[in-house]
């Protein structure tokens, strides 16, 4: 039997979590970097969408921002990415198709679809028609209200 050495990439494919390697020195550094990235991506929530990096302090460690479409300064060239402040440096996440984040400032969910962050559009209440069904309309209003309350539909 012939054994071939497989080439292992340095990081995972989707979110660039670093791999540990055989005989690697200081594995804790690689491991801690992976945990830091997982911590940012798990139930991801951004403060707001900004064009330029805020003057974040160590007290704001763990906060994240969505980088706007025309970023400047330190964020230039990173449009649409998620910036994660780790207390002394920024980490950046490239969004993946179907990824969902919570926008704290707007109180709504955003989903990355067709290379853009999108949210649900408002649903107008039922109106008109030749037959008015009061029970159906009240149930629809209740459903729309619940979807708004959990952030799936805008207010």
PDB file of C-alpha atoms in Angstrom:
ATOM      1  CA  UNK A   1       0.000   0.000   0.000  1.00  0.00           C
ATOM      2  CA  UNK A   2       1.328   3.423  -0.926  1.00  0.00           C
ATOM      3  CA  UNK A   3       0.608   6.363   1.367  1.00  0.00           C
ATOM      4  CA  UNK A   4       0.392   9.841  -0.077  1.00  0.00           C
ATOM      5  CA  UNK A   5       0.738  12.956   1.973  1.00  0.00           C
ATOM      6  CA  UNK A   6      -2.460  14.940   1.480  1.00  0.00           C
ATOM      7  CA  UNK A   7      -2.143  18.670   1.276  1.00  0.00           C
ATOM      8  CA  UNK A   8      -4.166  20.210   4.064  1.00  0.00           C
ATOM      9  CA  UNK A   9      -5.223  23.806   3.687  1.00  0.00           C
ATOM     10  CA  UNK A  10      -4.337  26.213   6.472  1.00  0.00           C
ATOM     11  CA  UNK A  11      -7.969  27.016   7.227  1.00  0.00           C
ATOM     12  CA  UNK A  12     -11.534  25.807   6.791  1.00  0.00           C
ATOM     13  CA  UNK A  13     -13.225  26.563   3.517  1.00  0.00           C
ATOM     14  CA  UNK A  14     -16.167  28.777   4.509  1.00  0.00           C
ATOM     15  CA  UNK A  15     -15.058  30.913   7.453  1.00  0.00           C
ATOM     16  CA  UNK A  16     -11.262  30.484   7.445  1.00  0.00           C
ATOM     17  CA  UNK A  17     -11.048  28.838  10.864  1.00  0.00           C
ATOM     18  CA  UNK A  18      -7.363  27.937  11.288  1.00  0.00           C
ATOM     19  CA  UNK A  19      -6.336  24.276  11.283  1.00  0.00           C
ATOM     20  CA  UNK A  20      -3.948  22.705  13.741  1.00  0.00           C
ATOM     21  CA  UNK A  21      -1.013  20.916  12.124  1.00  0.00           C
ATOM     22  CA  UNK A  22       1.093  17.980  13.263  1.00  0.00           C
ATOM     23  CA  UNK A  23       4.156  19.061  15.262  1.00  0.00           C
ATOM     24  CA  UNK A  24       2.952  22.662  15.240  1.00  0.00           C
ATOM     25  CA  UNK A  25       4.477  24.861  17.919  1.00  0.00           C
ATOM     26  CA  UNK A  26       2.175  27.028  20.033  1.00  0.00           C
ATOM     27  CA  UNK A  27      -1.025  25.249  19.033  1.00  0.00           C
ATOM     28  CA  UNK A  28      -2.892  27.316  21.615  1.00  0.00           C
ATOM     29  CA  UNK A  29      -2.483  30.395  19.409  1.00  0.00           C
ATOM     30  CA  UNK A  30      -4.167  28.683  16.458  1.00  0.00           C
ATOM     31  CA  UNK A  31      -6.806  27.116  18.676  1.00  0.00           C
ATOM     32  CA  UNK A  32      -7.614  30.429  20.379  1.00  0.00           C
ATOM     33  CA  UNK A  33      -7.907  32.183  16.999  1.00  0.00           C
ATOM     34  CA  UNK A  34     -10.420  29.543  15.884  1.00  0.00           C
ATOM     35  CA  UNK A  35     -12.432  29.991  19.097  1.00  0.00           C
ATOM     36  CA  UNK A  36     -12.400  33.765  18.636  1.00  0.00           C
ATOM     37  CA  UNK A  37     -13.813  33.406  15.122  1.00  0.00           C
ATOM     38  CA  UNK A  38     -16.452  30.891  16.209  1.00  0.00           C
ATOM     39  CA  UNK A  39     -17.452  33.242  19.034  1.00  0.00           C
ATOM     40  CA  UNK A  40     -18.034  36.007  16.481  1.00  0.00           C
ATOM     41  CA  UNK A  41     -19.930  33.883  13.986  1.00  0.00           C
ATOM     42  CA  UNK A  42     -22.178  31.935  16.350  1.00  0.00           C
ATOM     43  CA  UNK A  43     -25.510  33.788  16.550  1.00  0.00           C
ATOM     44  CA  UNK A  44     -23.919  36.757  14.840  1.00  0.00           C
ATOM     45  CA  UNK A  45     -25.306  40.175  15.799  1.00  0.00           C
ATOM     46  CA  UNK A  46     -24.049  43.512  14.457  1.00  0.00           C
ATOM     47  CA  UNK A  47     -24.455  46.871  16.212  1.00  0.00           C
ATOM     48  CA  UNK A  48     -25.083  48.837  13.035  1.00  0.00           C
ATOM     49  CA  UNK A  49     -23.956  49.294   9.435  1.00  0.00           C
ATOM     50  CA  UNK A  50     -21.112  51.800   9.131  1.00  0.00           C
ATOM     51  CA  UNK A  51     -18.854  53.113   6.352  1.00  0.00           C
ATOM     52  CA  UNK A  52     -15.862  53.677   8.623  1.00  0.00           C
ATOM     53  CA  UNK A  53     -14.534  51.890  11.696  1.00  0.00           C
ATOM     54  CA  UNK A  54     -15.754  53.300  15.020  1.00  0.00           C
ATOM     55  CA  UNK A  55     -13.243  54.341  17.666  1.00  0.00           C
ATOM     56  CA  UNK A  56     -13.742  51.088  19.551  1.00  0.00           C
ATOM     57  CA  UNK A  57     -12.205  50.625  22.992  1.00  0.00           C
ATOM     58  CA  UNK A  58     -11.209  47.398  24.781  1.00  0.00           C
ATOM     59  CA  UNK A  59     -14.499  47.692  26.705  1.00  0.00           C
ATOM     60  CA  UNK A  60     -16.338  47.110  23.409  1.00  0.00           C
ATOM     61  CA  UNK A  61     -14.594  43.794  22.751  1.00  0.00           C
ATOM     62  CA  UNK A  62     -16.880  41.318  21.036  1.00  0.00           C
ATOM     63  CA  UNK A  63     -19.007  43.914  19.273  1.00  0.00           C
ATOM     64  CA  UNK A  64     -19.509  43.640  15.536  1.00  0.00           C
ATOM     65  CA  UNK A  65     -20.478  45.968  12.718  1.00  0.00           C
ATOM     66  CA  UNK A  66     -21.648  45.422   9.163  1.00  0.00           C
ATOM     67  CA  UNK A  67     -19.347  47.266   6.786  1.00  0.00           C
ATOM     68  CA  UNK A  68     -21.321  49.461   4.383  1.00  0.00           C
ATOM     69  CA  UNK A  69     -21.119  49.596   0.601  1.00  0.00           C
ATOM     70  CA  UNK A  70     -18.563  52.446   0.402  1.00  0.00           C
ATOM     71  CA  UNK A  71     -16.169  51.902   3.314  1.00  0.00           C
ATOM     72  CA  UNK A  72     -13.320  54.273   4.042  1.00  0.00           C
ATOM     73  CA  UNK A  73     -10.235  54.308   6.245  1.00  0.00           C
ATOM     74  CA  UNK A  74      -9.317  51.053   7.924  1.00  0.00           C
ATOM     75  CA  UNK A  75     -12.332  49.300   6.401  1.00  0.00           C
ATOM     76  CA  UNK A  76     -11.650  50.359   2.804  1.00  0.00           C
ATOM     77  CA  UNK A  77     -12.013  47.438   0.379  1.00  0.00           C
ATOM     78  CA  UNK A  78     -14.131  45.377   2.805  1.00  0.00           C
ATOM     79  CA  UNK A  79     -17.669  46.317   1.700  1.00  0.00           C
ATOM     80  CA  UNK A  80     -20.380  43.945   2.926  1.00  0.00           C
ATOM     81  CA  UNK A  81     -18.065  42.143   5.342  1.00  0.00           C
ATOM     82  CA  UNK A  82     -18.608  41.817   9.077  1.00  0.00           C
ATOM     83  CA  UNK A  83     -16.048  43.556  11.310  1.00  0.00           C
ATOM     84  CA  UNK A  84     -15.440  41.969  14.728  1.00  0.00           C
ATOM     85  CA  UNK A  85     -13.631  44.065  17.365  1.00  0.00           C
ATOM     86  CA  UNK A  86     -11.444  41.889  19.611  1.00  0.00           C
ATOM     87  CA  UNK A  87     -10.251  44.589  21.965  1.00  0.00           C
ATOM     88  CA  UNK A  88      -7.072  45.488  20.136  1.00  0.00           C
ATOM     89  CA  UNK A  89      -7.624  44.488  16.504  1.00  0.00           C
ATOM     90  CA  UNK A  90     -10.316  43.892  13.890  1.00  0.00           C
ATOM     91  CA  UNK A  91     -11.194  40.459  12.523  1.00  0.00           C
ATOM     92  CA  UNK A  92     -13.200  40.338   9.289  1.00  0.00           C
ATOM     93  CA  UNK A  93     -15.700  37.748   8.159  1.00  0.00           C
ATOM     94  CA  UNK A  94     -16.632  37.227   4.528  1.00  0.00           C
ATOM     95  CA  UNK A  95     -20.374  36.502   4.383  1.00  0.00           C
ATOM     96  CA  UNK A  96     -21.503  33.226   2.867  1.00  0.00           C
ATOM     97  CA  UNK A  97     -24.714  32.628   0.875  1.00  0.00           C
ATOM     98  CA  UNK A  98     -27.659  32.134   3.225  1.00  0.00           C
ATOM     99  CA  UNK A  99     -25.807  33.497   6.259  1.00  0.00           C
ATOM    100  CA  UNK A 100     -28.090  35.322   8.671  1.00  0.00           C
ATOM    101  CA  UNK A 101     -27.207  38.062  11.153  1.00  0.00           C
ATOM    102  CA  UNK A 102     -29.184  40.142  13.607  1.00  0.00           C
ATOM    103  CA  UNK A 103     -28.963  43.918  13.137  1.00  0.00           C
ATOM    104  CA  UNK A 104     -29.273  45.261  16.687  1.00  0.00           C
ATOM    105  CA  UNK A 105     -29.733  48.915  15.698  1.00  0.00           C
ATOM    106  CA  UNK A 106     -32.566  48.191  13.269  1.00  0.00           C
ATOM    107  CA  UNK A 107     -33.996  45.236  15.267  1.00  0.00           C
ATOM    108  CA  UNK A 108     -34.239  43.020  12.207  1.00  0.00           C
ATOM    109  CA  UNK A 109     -32.727  39.930  10.659  1.00  0.00           C
ATOM    110  CA  UNK A 110     -30.563  40.246   7.558  1.00  0.00           C
ATOM    111  CA  UNK A 111     -29.763  37.375   5.199  1.00  0.00           C
ATOM    112  CA  UNK A 112     -26.923  37.295   2.675  1.00  0.00           C
ATOM    113  CA  UNK A 113     -28.560  36.533  -0.687  1.00  0.00           C
ATOM    114  CA  UNK A 114     -27.169  37.218  -4.179  1.00  0.00           C
ATOM    115  CA  UNK A 115     -24.055  38.924  -2.748  1.00  0.00           C
ATOM    116  CA  UNK A 116     -26.077  41.423  -0.717  1.00  0.00           C
ATOM    117  CA  UNK A 117     -27.531  41.729   2.788  1.00  0.00           C
ATOM    118  CA  UNK A 118     -31.326  41.668   2.509  1.00  0.00           C
ATOM    119  CA  UNK A 119     -34.229  41.853   4.921  1.00  0.00           C
ATOM    120  CA  UNK A 120     -37.901  41.029   4.631  1.00  0.00           C
ATOM    121  CA  UNK A 121     -40.092  43.686   3.052  1.00  0.00           C
ATOM    122  CA  UNK A 122     -43.188  45.107   4.755  1.00  0.00           C
ATOM    123  CA  UNK A 123     -46.426  43.201   4.294  1.00  0.00           C
ATOM    124  CA  UNK A 124     -49.465  45.383   3.793  1.00  0.00           C
ATOM    125  CA  UNK A 125     -52.695  44.476   5.552  1.00  0.00           C
ATOM    126  CA  UNK A 126     -55.431  42.851   3.505  1.00  0.00           C
ATOM    127  CA  UNK A 127     -57.781  45.333   1.853  1.00  0.00           C
ATOM    128  CA  UNK A 128     -60.471  45.309  -0.780  1.00  0.00           C
ATOM    129  CA  UNK A 129     -62.022  42.266  -2.369  1.00  0.00           C
ATOM    130  CA  UNK A 130     -65.659  41.407  -2.911  1.00  0.00           C
ATOM    131  CA  UNK A 131     -66.066  39.283   0.226  1.00  0.00           C
ATOM    132  CA  UNK A 132     -64.718  40.399   3.578  1.00  0.00           C
ATOM    133  CA  UNK A 133     -63.810  37.553   5.896  1.00  0.00           C
ATOM    134  CA  UNK A 134     -63.256  39.151   9.310  1.00  0.00           C
ATOM    135  CA  UNK A 135     -61.767  36.011  10.903  1.00  0.00           C
ATOM    136  CA  UNK A 136     -59.200  35.476   8.157  1.00  0.00           C
ATOM    137  CA  UNK A 137     -58.159  39.123   8.203  1.00  0.00           C
ATOM    138  CA  UNK A 138     -57.748  39.126  11.987  1.00  0.00           C
ATOM    139  CA  UNK A 139     -55.653  35.954  11.824  1.00  0.00           C
ATOM    140  CA  UNK A 140     -53.489  37.451   9.060  1.00  0.00           C
ATOM    141  CA  UNK A 141     -52.993  40.633  11.121  1.00  0.00           C
ATOM    142  CA  UNK A 142     -52.009  38.510  14.149  1.00  0.00           C
ATOM    143  CA  UNK A 143     -49.545  36.498  12.044  1.00  0.00           C
ATOM    144  CA  UNK A 144     -48.008  39.653  10.539  1.00  0.00           C
ATOM    145  CA  UNK A 145     -47.761  41.134  14.040  1.00  0.00           C
ATOM    146  CA  UNK A 146     -45.935  38.076  15.360  1.00  0.00           C
ATOM    147  CA  UNK A 147     -43.503  38.065  12.422  1.00  0.00           C
ATOM    148  CA  UNK A 148     -42.789  41.753  13.088  1.00  0.00           C
ATOM    149  CA  UNK A 149     -42.308  41.114  16.811  1.00  0.00           C
ATOM    150  CA  UNK A 150     -39.554  38.556  16.188  1.00  0.00           C
ATOM    151  CA  UNK A 151     -37.882  40.689  13.545  1.00  0.00           C
ATOM    152  CA  UNK A 152     -38.698  38.632  10.462  1.00  0.00           C
ATOM    153  CA  UNK A 153     -40.784  41.456   9.018  1.00  0.00           C
ATOM    154  CA  UNK A 154     -40.088  45.178   9.382  1.00  0.00           C
ATOM    155  CA  UNK A 155     -42.429  47.320  11.450  1.00  0.00           C
TER     156      UNK A 155
END
